[in-house]
JSON list of C-alpha atoms in Angstrom, two decimals:
[
{"chain": "A", "resi": 25, "resn": "ASP", "atom": "CA", "xyz": [108.22, 83.69, 137.43]},
{"chain": "A", "resi": 26, "resn": "GLU", "atom": "CA", "xyz": [106.20, 80.49, 137.85]},
{"chain": "A", "resi": 27, "resn": "ILE", "atom": "CA", "xyz": [103.18, 82.02, 136.23]},
{"chain": "A", "resi": 28, "resn": "ARG", "atom": "CA", "xyz": [105.16, 83.44, 133.31]},
{"chain": "A", "resi": 29, "resn": "ALA", "atom": "CA", "xyz": [106.80, 80.00, 132.78]},
{"chain": "A", "resi": 30, "resn": "PHE", "atom": "CA", "xyz": [103.36, 78.33, 132.97]},
{"chain": "A", "resi": 31, "resn": "LEU", "atom": "CA", "xyz": [101.84, 80.78, 130.38]},
{"chain": "A", "resi": 32, "resn": "HIS", "atom": "CA", "xyz": [104.39, 79.62, 127.82]},
{"chain": "A", "resi": 33, "resn": "HIS", "atom": "CA", "xyz": [102.81, 76.19, 128.00]},
{"chain": "A", "resi": 34, "resn": "LEU", "atom": "CA", "xyz": [99.26, 77.23, 127.14]},
{"chain": "A", "resi": 35, "resn": "ALA", "atom": "CA", "xyz": [98.07, 76.55, 123.61]},
{"chain": "A", "resi": 36, "resn": "THR", "atom": "CA", "xyz": [94.82, 76.17, 121.75]},
{"chain": "A", "resi": 37, "resn": "HIS", "atom": "CA", "xyz": [93.57, 72.95, 120.22]},
{"chain": "A", "resi": 38, "resn": "GLU", "atom": "CA", "xyz": [90.25, 72.63, 118.39]},
{"chain": "A", "resi": 39, "resn": "GLY", "atom": "CA", "xyz": [88.98, 75.83, 119.98]},
{"chain": "A", "resi": 40, "resn": "ARG", "atom": "CA", "xyz": [89.99, 74.79, 123.56]},
{"chain": "A", "resi": 41, "resn": "ILE", "atom": "CA", "xyz": [92.79, 76.07, 125.80]},
{"chain": "A", "resi": 42, "resn": "VAL", "atom": "CA", "xyz": [95.16, 73.24, 126.61]},
{"chain": "A", "resi": 43, "resn": "VAL", "atom": "CA", "xyz": [98.48, 72.76, 128.34]},
{"chain": "A", "resi": 44, "resn": "ASN", "atom": "CA", "xyz": [101.30, 71.40, 126.19]},
{"chain": "A", "resi": 45, "resn": "ASP", "atom": "CA", "xyz": [103.62, 70.21, 128.98]},
{"chain": "A", "resi": 46, "resn": "LEU", "atom": "CA", "xyz": [102.95, 67.64, 131.67]},
{"chain": "A", "resi": 47, "resn": "ASP", "atom": "CA", "xyz": [104.86, 69.43, 134.48]},
{"chain": "A", "resi": 48, "resn": "ALA", "atom": "CA", "xyz": [103.04, 72.68, 133.65]},
{"chain": "A", "resi": 49, "resn": "ALA", "atom": "CA", "xyz": [99.70, 70.86, 133.80]},
{"chain": "A", "resi": 50, "resn": "ARG", "atom": "CA", "xyz": [100.63, 69.32, 137.18]},
{"chain": "A", "resi": 51, "resn": "TRP", "atom": "CA", "xyz": [101.55, 72.84, 138.40]},
{"chain": "A", "resi": 52, "resn": "LEU", "atom": "CA", "xyz": [98.18, 74.17, 137.32]},
{"chain": "A", "resi": 53, "resn": "GLY", "atom": "CA", "xyz": [96.17, 71.29, 138.77]},
{"chain": "A", "resi": 54, "resn": "ARG", "atom": "CA", "xyz": [97.93, 71.40, 142.15]},
{"chain": "A", "resi": 55, "resn": "ARG", "atom": "CA", "xyz": [97.97, 75.20, 142.43]},
{"chain": "A", "resi": 56, "resn": "PHE", "atom": "CA", "xyz": [94.31, 75.43, 141.64]},
{"chain": "A", "resi": 57, "resn": "ILE", "atom": "CA", "xyz": [93.48, 72.94, 144.38]},
{"chain": "A", "resi": 58, "resn": "ALA", "atom": "CA", "xyz": [95.78, 74.74, 146.84]},
{"chain": "A", "resi": 59, "resn": "ILE", "atom": "CA", "xyz": [94.00, 78.06, 146.08]},
{"chain": "A", "resi": 60, "resn": "ASP", "atom": "CA", "xyz": [90.59, 76.39, 146.46]},
{"chain": "A", "resi": 61, "resn": "ASP", "atom": "CA", "xyz": [91.64, 74.90, 149.81]},
{"chain": "A", "resi": 62, "resn": "ALA", "atom": "CA", "xyz": [93.06, 78.19, 151.12]},
{"chain": "A", "resi": 63, "resn": "ILE", "atom": "CA", "xyz": [90.41, 80.49, 149.79]},
{"chain": "A", "resi": 64, "resn": "TRP", "atom": "CA", "xyz": [87.19, 79.43, 148.11]},
{"chain": "A", "resi": 65, "resn": "CYS", "atom": "CA", "xyz": [86.65, 76.20, 150.03]},
{"chain": "A", "resi": 66, "resn": "SER", "atom": "CA", "xyz": [88.42, 76.93, 153.27]},
{"chain": "A", "resi": 67, "resn": "VAL", "atom": "CA", "xyz": [86.51, 76.25, 156.40]},
{"chain": "A", "resi": 68, "resn": "GLN", "atom": "CA", "xyz": [86.65, 79.97, 157.26]},
{"chain": "A", "resi": 69, "resn": "GLU", "atom": "CA", "xyz": [85.23, 81.15, 153.97]},
{"chain": "A", "resi": 70, "resn": "VAL", "atom": "CA", "xyz": [82.52, 78.51, 153.89]},
{"chain": "A", "resi": 71, "resn": "GLY", "atom": "CA", "xyz": [81.60, 79.52, 157.44]},
{"chain": "A", "resi": 72, "resn": "TRP", "atom": "CA", "xyz": [81.35, 83.15, 156.61]},
{"chain": "A", "resi": 73, "resn": "TYR", "atom": "CA", "xyz": [79.25, 82.29, 153.52]},
{"chain": "A", "resi": 74, "resn": "ALA", "atom": "CA", "xyz": [76.94, 80.09, 155.59]},
{"chain": "A", "resi": 75, "resn": "ALA", "atom": "CA", "xyz": [76.51, 82.75, 158.29]},
{"chain": "A", "resi": 76, "resn": "MET", "atom": "CA", "xyz": [75.69, 85.36, 155.69]},
{"chain": "A", "resi": 77, "resn": "ALA", "atom": "CA", "xyz": [73.18, 83.02, 154.10]},
{"chain": "A", "resi": 78, "resn": "GLN", "atom": "CA", "xyz": [71.51, 82.54, 157.51]},
{"chain": "A", "resi": 79, "resn": "ALA", "atom": "CA", "xyz": [71.44, 86.32, 158.15]},
{"chain": "A", "resi": 80, "resn": "LEU", "atom": "CA", "xyz": [69.80, 86.94, 154.77]},
{"chain": "A", "resi": 81, "resn": "LYS", "atom": "CA", "xyz": [67.29, 84.13, 155.44]},
{"chain": "A", "resi": 82, "resn": "ALA", "atom": "CA", "xyz": [66.42, 85.56, 158.85]},
{"chain": "A", "resi": 83, "resn": "ALA", "atom": "CA", "xyz": [66.10, 89.02, 157.39]},
{"chain": "A", "resi": 84, "resn": "PHE", "atom": "CA", "xyz": [63.73, 87.81, 154.64]},
{"chain": "A", "resi": 85, "resn": "ASP", "atom": "CA", "xyz": [61.67, 85.81, 157.23]},
{"chain": "A", "resi": 86, "resn": "ALA", "atom": "CA", "xyz": [61.39, 88.90, 159.47]},
{"chain": "A", "resi": 87, "resn": "GLY", "atom": "CA", "xyz": [60.46, 91.15, 156.57]},
{"chain": "A", "resi": 88, "resn": "VAL", "atom": "CA", "xyz": [63.66, 93.20, 156.96]},
{"chain": "A", "resi": 89, "resn": "LEU", "atom": "CA", "xyz": [64.64, 92.54, 153.37]},
{"chain": "A", "resi": 90, "resn": "SER", "atom": "CA", "xyz": [62.74, 91.91, 150.11]},
{"chain": "A", "resi": 91, "resn": "LYS", "atom": "CA", "xyz": [63.92, 90.34, 146.90]},
{"chain": "A", "resi": 92, "resn": "GLU", "atom": "CA", "xyz": [64.32, 93.79, 145.36]},
{"chain": "A", "resi": 93, "resn": "ASP", "atom": "CA", "xyz": [66.97, 94.61, 147.98]},
{"chain": "A", "resi": 94, "resn": "LEU", "atom": "CA", "xyz": [69.23, 91.96, 146.47]},
{"chain": "A", "resi": 95, "resn": "TRP", "atom": "CA", "xyz": [69.42, 93.89, 143.18]},
{"chain": "A", "resi": 96, "resn": "GLY", "atom": "CA", "xyz": [71.15, 96.85, 144.80]},
{"chain": "A", "resi": 97, "resn": "ALA", "atom": "CA", "xyz": [74.67, 97.44, 145.99]},
{"chain": "A", "resi": 98, "resn": "ASP", "atom": "CA", "xyz": [76.19, 95.50, 148.89]},
{"chain": "A", "resi": 99, "resn": "ARG", "atom": "CA", "xyz": [76.86, 98.44, 151.20]},
{"chain": "A", "resi": 100, "resn": "PRO", "atom": "CA", "xyz": [73.17, 99.57, 151.47]},
{"chain": "A", "resi": 101, "resn": "LEU", "atom": "CA", "xyz": [72.13, 95.97, 151.99]},
{"chain": "A", "resi": 102, "resn": "MET", "atom": "CA", "xyz": [74.67, 95.47, 154.82]},
{"chain": "A", "resi": 103, "resn": "THR", "atom": "CA", "xyz": [73.69, 98.81, 156.36]},
{"chain": "A", "resi": 104, "resn": "ARG", "atom": "CA", "xyz": [70.05, 97.67, 156.39]},
{"chain": "A", "resi": 105, "resn": "LEU", "atom": "CA", "xyz": [70.94, 94.27, 157.86]},
{"chain": "A", "resi": 106, "resn": "ARG", "atom": "CA", "xyz": [73.10, 95.83, 160.59]},
{"chain": "A", "resi": 107, "resn": "ALA", "atom": "CA", "xyz": [70.28, 98.27, 161.48]},
{"chain": "A", "resi": 108, "resn": "SER", "atom": "CA", "xyz": [67.81, 95.43, 161.91]},
{"chain": "A", "resi": 109, "resn": "LYS", "atom": "CA", "xyz": [66.49, 94.95, 165.39]},
{"chain": "A", "resi": 110, "resn": "THR", "atom": "CA", "xyz": [65.90, 91.23, 164.72]},
{"chain": "A", "resi": 111, "resn": "ALA", "atom": "CA", "xyz": [67.92, 89.22, 167.13]},
{"chain": "A", "resi": 112, "resn": "GLU", "atom": "CA", "xyz": [68.45, 86.26, 164.74]},
{"chain": "A", "resi": 113, "resn": "VAL", "atom": "CA", "xyz": [69.78, 88.60, 162.00]},
{"chain": "A", "resi": 114, "resn": "GLN", "atom": "CA", "xyz": [72.15, 90.16, 164.55]},
{"chain": "A", "resi": 115, "resn": "HIS", "atom": "CA", "xyz": [73.27, 86.71, 165.78]},
{"chain": "A", "resi": 116, "resn": "TRP", "atom": "CA", "xyz": [74.33, 85.64, 162.28]},
{"chain": "A", "resi": 117, "resn": "LEU", "atom": "CA", "xyz": [75.93, 88.98, 161.45]},
{"chain": "A", "resi": 118, "resn": "ALA", "atom": "CA", "xyz": [78.01, 88.77, 164.62]},
{"chain": "A", "resi": 119, "resn": "LEU", "atom": "CA", "xyz": [79.79, 85.80, 163.04]},
{"chain": "A", "resi": 120, "resn": "LEU", "atom": "CA", "xyz": [80.94, 87.84, 160.07]},
{"chain": "A", "resi": 121, "resn": "ARG", "atom": "CA", "xyz": [83.95, 89.11, 161.94]},
{"chain": "A", "resi": 122, "resn": "LEU", "atom": "CA", "xyz": [87.70, 88.52, 161.51]},
{"chain": "A", "resi": 123, "resn": "ASP", "atom": "CA", "xyz": [87.95, 87.31, 165.14]},
{"chain": "A", "resi": 124, "resn": "VAL", "atom": "CA", "xyz": [85.49, 84.43, 164.61]},
{"chain": "A", "resi": 125, "resn": "ASP", "atom": "CA", "xyz": [87.12, 81.24, 163.59]},
{"chain": "A", "resi": 126, "resn": "PHE", "atom": "CA", "xyz": [85.02, 78.42, 162.20]},
{"chain": "A", "resi": 127, "resn": "ALA", "atom": "CA", "xyz": [85.80, 74.74, 162.82]},
{"chain": "A", "resi": 128, "resn": "ARG", "atom": "CA", "xyz": [84.44, 71.75, 160.94]},
{"chain": "A", "resi": 129, "resn": "VAL", "atom": "CA", "xyz": [82.84, 69.33, 163.42]},
{"chain": "A", "resi": 130, "resn": "GLU", "atom": "CA", "xyz": [81.39, 65.87, 163.06]},
{"chain": "A", "resi": 131, "resn": "ALA", "atom": "CA", "xyz": [77.98, 66.78, 164.48]},
{"chain": "A", "resi": 132, "resn": "GLY", "atom": "CA", "xyz": [76.12, 69.46, 166.39]},
{"chain": "A", "resi": 133, "resn": "GLY", "atom": "CA", "xyz": [77.56, 72.53, 164.59]},
{"chain": "A", "resi": 134, "resn": "ASP", "atom": "CA", "xyz": [75.62, 75.77, 164.65]},
{"chain": "A", "resi": 135, "resn": "LEU", "atom": "CA", "xyz": [75.77, 76.00, 160.85]},
{"chain": "A", "resi": 136, "resn": "GLU", "atom": "CA", "xyz": [75.42, 73.54, 158.03]},
{"chain": "A", "resi": 137, "resn": "ALA", "atom": "CA", "xyz": [77.00, 74.30, 154.69]},
{"chain": "A", "resi": 138, "resn": "LEU", "atom": "CA", "xyz": [77.35, 72.64, 151.37]},
{"chain": "A", "resi": 139, "resn": "PRO", "atom": "CA", "xyz": [80.67, 73.91, 149.94]},
{"chain": "A", "resi": 140, "resn": "LYS", "atom": "CA", "xyz": [81.34, 74.34, 146.30]},
{"chain": "A", "resi": 141, "resn": "VAL", "atom": "CA", "xyz": [84.55, 72.35, 145.66]},
{"chain": "A", "resi": 142, "resn": "ARG", "atom": "CA", "xyz": [86.72, 73.53, 142.79]},
{"chain": "A", "resi": 143, "resn": "ALA", "atom": "CA", "xyz": [89.44, 71.40, 141.23]},
{"chain": "A", "resi": 144, "resn": "VAL", "atom": "CA", "xyz": [90.63, 71.45, 137.64]},
{"chain": "A", "resi": 145, "resn": "ASP", "atom": "CA", "xyz": [91.78, 68.54, 135.55]},
{"chain": "A", "resi": 146, "resn": "PRO", "atom": "CA", "xyz": [93.73, 70.33, 132.83]},
{"chain": "A", "resi": 147, "resn": "PRO", "atom": "CA", "xyz": [93.55, 69.11, 129.24]},
{"chain": "A", "resi": 148, "resn": "VAL", "atom": "CA", "xyz": [97.01, 68.22, 128.10]},
{"chain": "A", "resi": 149, "resn": "LEU", "atom": "CA", "xyz": [98.11, 68.06, 124.45]},
{"chain": "A", "resi": 150, "resn": "LEU", "atom": "CA", "xyz": [101.24, 65.91, 124.01]},
{"chain": "A", "resi": 151, "resn": "ASN", "atom": "CA", "xyz": [102.44, 64.73, 120.61]},
{"chain": "A", "resi": 152, "resn": "GLY", "atom": "CA", "xyz": [99.08, 65.53, 119.01]},
{"chain": "A", "resi": 153, "resn": "HIS", "atom": "CA", "xyz": [97.09, 63.49, 121.57]},
{"chain": "A", "resi": 154, "resn": "LEU", "atom": "CA", "xyz": [94.72, 65.22, 123.95]},
{"chain": "A", "resi": 155, "resn": "ALA", "atom": "CA", "xyz": [93.96, 63.79, 127.42]},
{"chain": "A", "resi": 156, "resn": "THR", "atom": "CA", "xyz": [93.25, 65.12, 130.88]},
{"chain": "A", "resi": 157, "resn": "LEU", "atom": "CA", "xyz": [96.02, 65.33, 133.44]},
{"chain": "A", "resi": 158, "resn": "ALA", "atom": "CA", "xyz": [94.22, 62.77, 135.63]},
{"chain": "A", "resi": 159, "resn": "ASN", "atom": "CA", "xyz": [94.26, 60.25, 132.72]},
{"chain": "A", "resi": 160, "resn": "LEU", "atom": "CA", "xyz": [97.97, 60.81, 132.19]},
{"chain": "A", "resi": 161, "resn": "ASP", "atom": "CA", "xyz": [99.06, 60.98, 135.82]},
{"chain": "A", "resi": 162, "resn": "PRO", "atom": "CA", "xyz": [97.58, 58.48, 138.30]},
{"chain": "A", "resi": 163, "resn": "GLU", "atom": "CA", "xyz": [99.25, 60.25, 141.23]},
{"chain": "A", "resi": 164, "resn": "PHE", "atom": "CA", "xyz": [97.43, 63.53, 140.34]},
{"chain": "A", "resi": 165, "resn": "ARG", "atom": "CA", "xyz": [94.20, 61.63, 139.77]},
{"chain": "A", "resi": 166, "resn": "GLU", "atom": "CA", "xyz": [94.40, 60.20, 143.29]},
{"chain": "A", "resi": 167, "resn": "TYR", "atom": "CA", "xyz": [95.39, 63.57, 144.80]},
{"chain": "A", "resi": 168, "resn": "ARG", "atom": "CA", "xyz": [92.48, 65.32, 143.07]},
{"chain": "A", "resi": 169, "resn": "GLU", "atom": "CA", "xyz": [89.93, 62.64, 143.92]},
{"chain": "A", "resi": 170, "resn": "THR", "atom": "CA", "xyz": [91.02, 62.58, 147.54]},
{"chain": "A", "resi": 171, "resn": "TYR", "atom": "CA", "xyz": [90.80, 66.38, 147.77]},
{"chain": "A", "resi": 172, "resn": "ILE", "atom": "CA", "xyz": [87.30, 66.41, 146.32]},
{"chain": "A", "resi": 173, "resn": "ALA", "atom": "CA", "xyz": [86.11, 63.58, 148.47]},
{"chain": "A", "resi": 174, "resn": "ASN", "atom": "CA", "xyz": [87.33, 65.28, 151.64]},
{"chain": "A", "resi": 175, "resn": "LYS", "atom": "CA", "xyz": [85.50, 68.52, 150.72]},
{"chain": "A", "resi": 176, "resn": "GLN", "atom": "CA", "xyz": [82.21, 67.20, 149.39]},
{"chain": "A", "resi": 177, "resn": "GLY", "atom": "CA", "xyz": [78.99, 66.82, 151.28]},
{"chain": "A", "resi": 178, "resn": "HIS", "atom": "CA", "xyz": [77.29, 68.78, 154.05]},
{"chain": "A", "resi": 179, "resn": "TRP", "atom": "CA", "xyz": [79.63, 70.35, 156.58]},
{"chain": "A", "resi": 180, "resn": "GLN", "atom": "CA", "xyz": [78.76, 70.98, 160.18]},
{"chain": "A", "resi": 181, "resn": "LEU", "atom": "CA", "xyz": [80.47, 74.20, 161.33]},
{"chain": "A", "resi": 182, "resn": "GLN", "atom": "CA", "xyz": [81.03, 75.63, 164.75]},
{"chain": "A", "resi": 183, "resn": "PRO", "atom": "CA", "xyz": [82.02, 79.25, 165.15]},
{"chain": "A", "resi": 184, "resn": "ARG", "atom": "CA", "xyz": [84.59, 79.97, 167.82]},
{"chain": "A", "resi": 185, "resn": "PRO", "atom": "CA", "xyz": [85.22, 83.60, 168.82]},
{"chain": "A", "resi": 186, "resn": "MET", "atom": "CA", "xyz": [88.99, 84.13, 169.28]},
{"chain": "A", "resi": 187, "resn": "HIS", "atom": "CA", "xyz": [88.77, 87.50, 171.11]},
{"chain": "A", "resi": 188, "resn": "SER", "atom": "CA", "xyz": [86.73, 90.71, 171.12]},
{"chain": "A", "resi": 189, "resn": "PRO", "atom": "CA", "xyz": [88.08, 93.15, 168.53]},
{"chain": "A", "resi": 190, "resn": "PRO", "atom": "CA", "xyz": [86.54, 96.58, 167.73]},
{"chain": "A", "resi": 191, "resn": "ALA", "atom": "CA", "xyz": [83.45, 96.66, 165.61]},
{"chain": "A", "resi": 192, "resn": "SER", "atom": "CA", "xyz": [85.58, 97.82, 162.63]},
{"chain": "A", "resi": 193, "resn": "GLN", "atom": "CA", "xyz": [86.64, 94.23, 162.17]},
{"chain": "A", "resi": 194, "resn": "HIS", "atom": "CA", "xyz": [83.32, 93.33, 160.66]},
{"chain": "A", "resi": 195, "resn": "ILE", "atom": "CA", "xyz": [83.51, 91.93, 157.15]},
{"chain": "A", "resi": 196, "resn": "SER", "atom": "CA", "xyz": [81.72, 94.30, 154.78]}
]
């Protein structure tokens, strides 16, 4: 229902998609940040991404993979990685499990990651005037800026196994 209501407030202006209602723009801006925080830029997702990057780097360094392997499908690539006898590859792959919880730490983490922070600042068209939500709503501007500031920069991550599930809990 919220999405349907929001969609009624989308419009076009000079070839751009805009929002024509301040509350709808606030809804979009805050929802997008909430989704980024819960999914794309969550500590868990960033941790899994960083562990996979390390596994790929180790596989390239050991000659397990070549650049051509990246052009294929994911499943054969993962099969090849899992079959690797390289201890470092296996170390990083072991972190790609649902029972591994990542924590952001001040220093000394096993992984370093640079997350991609996503936050929109919707263009709002009111009474023929176009402005971004942050320019119209100081509270949203502060909320957005604080969110981005807290997510930017290099993160130190520490994996913490929660328990030992079956191998089927690997992320594919």
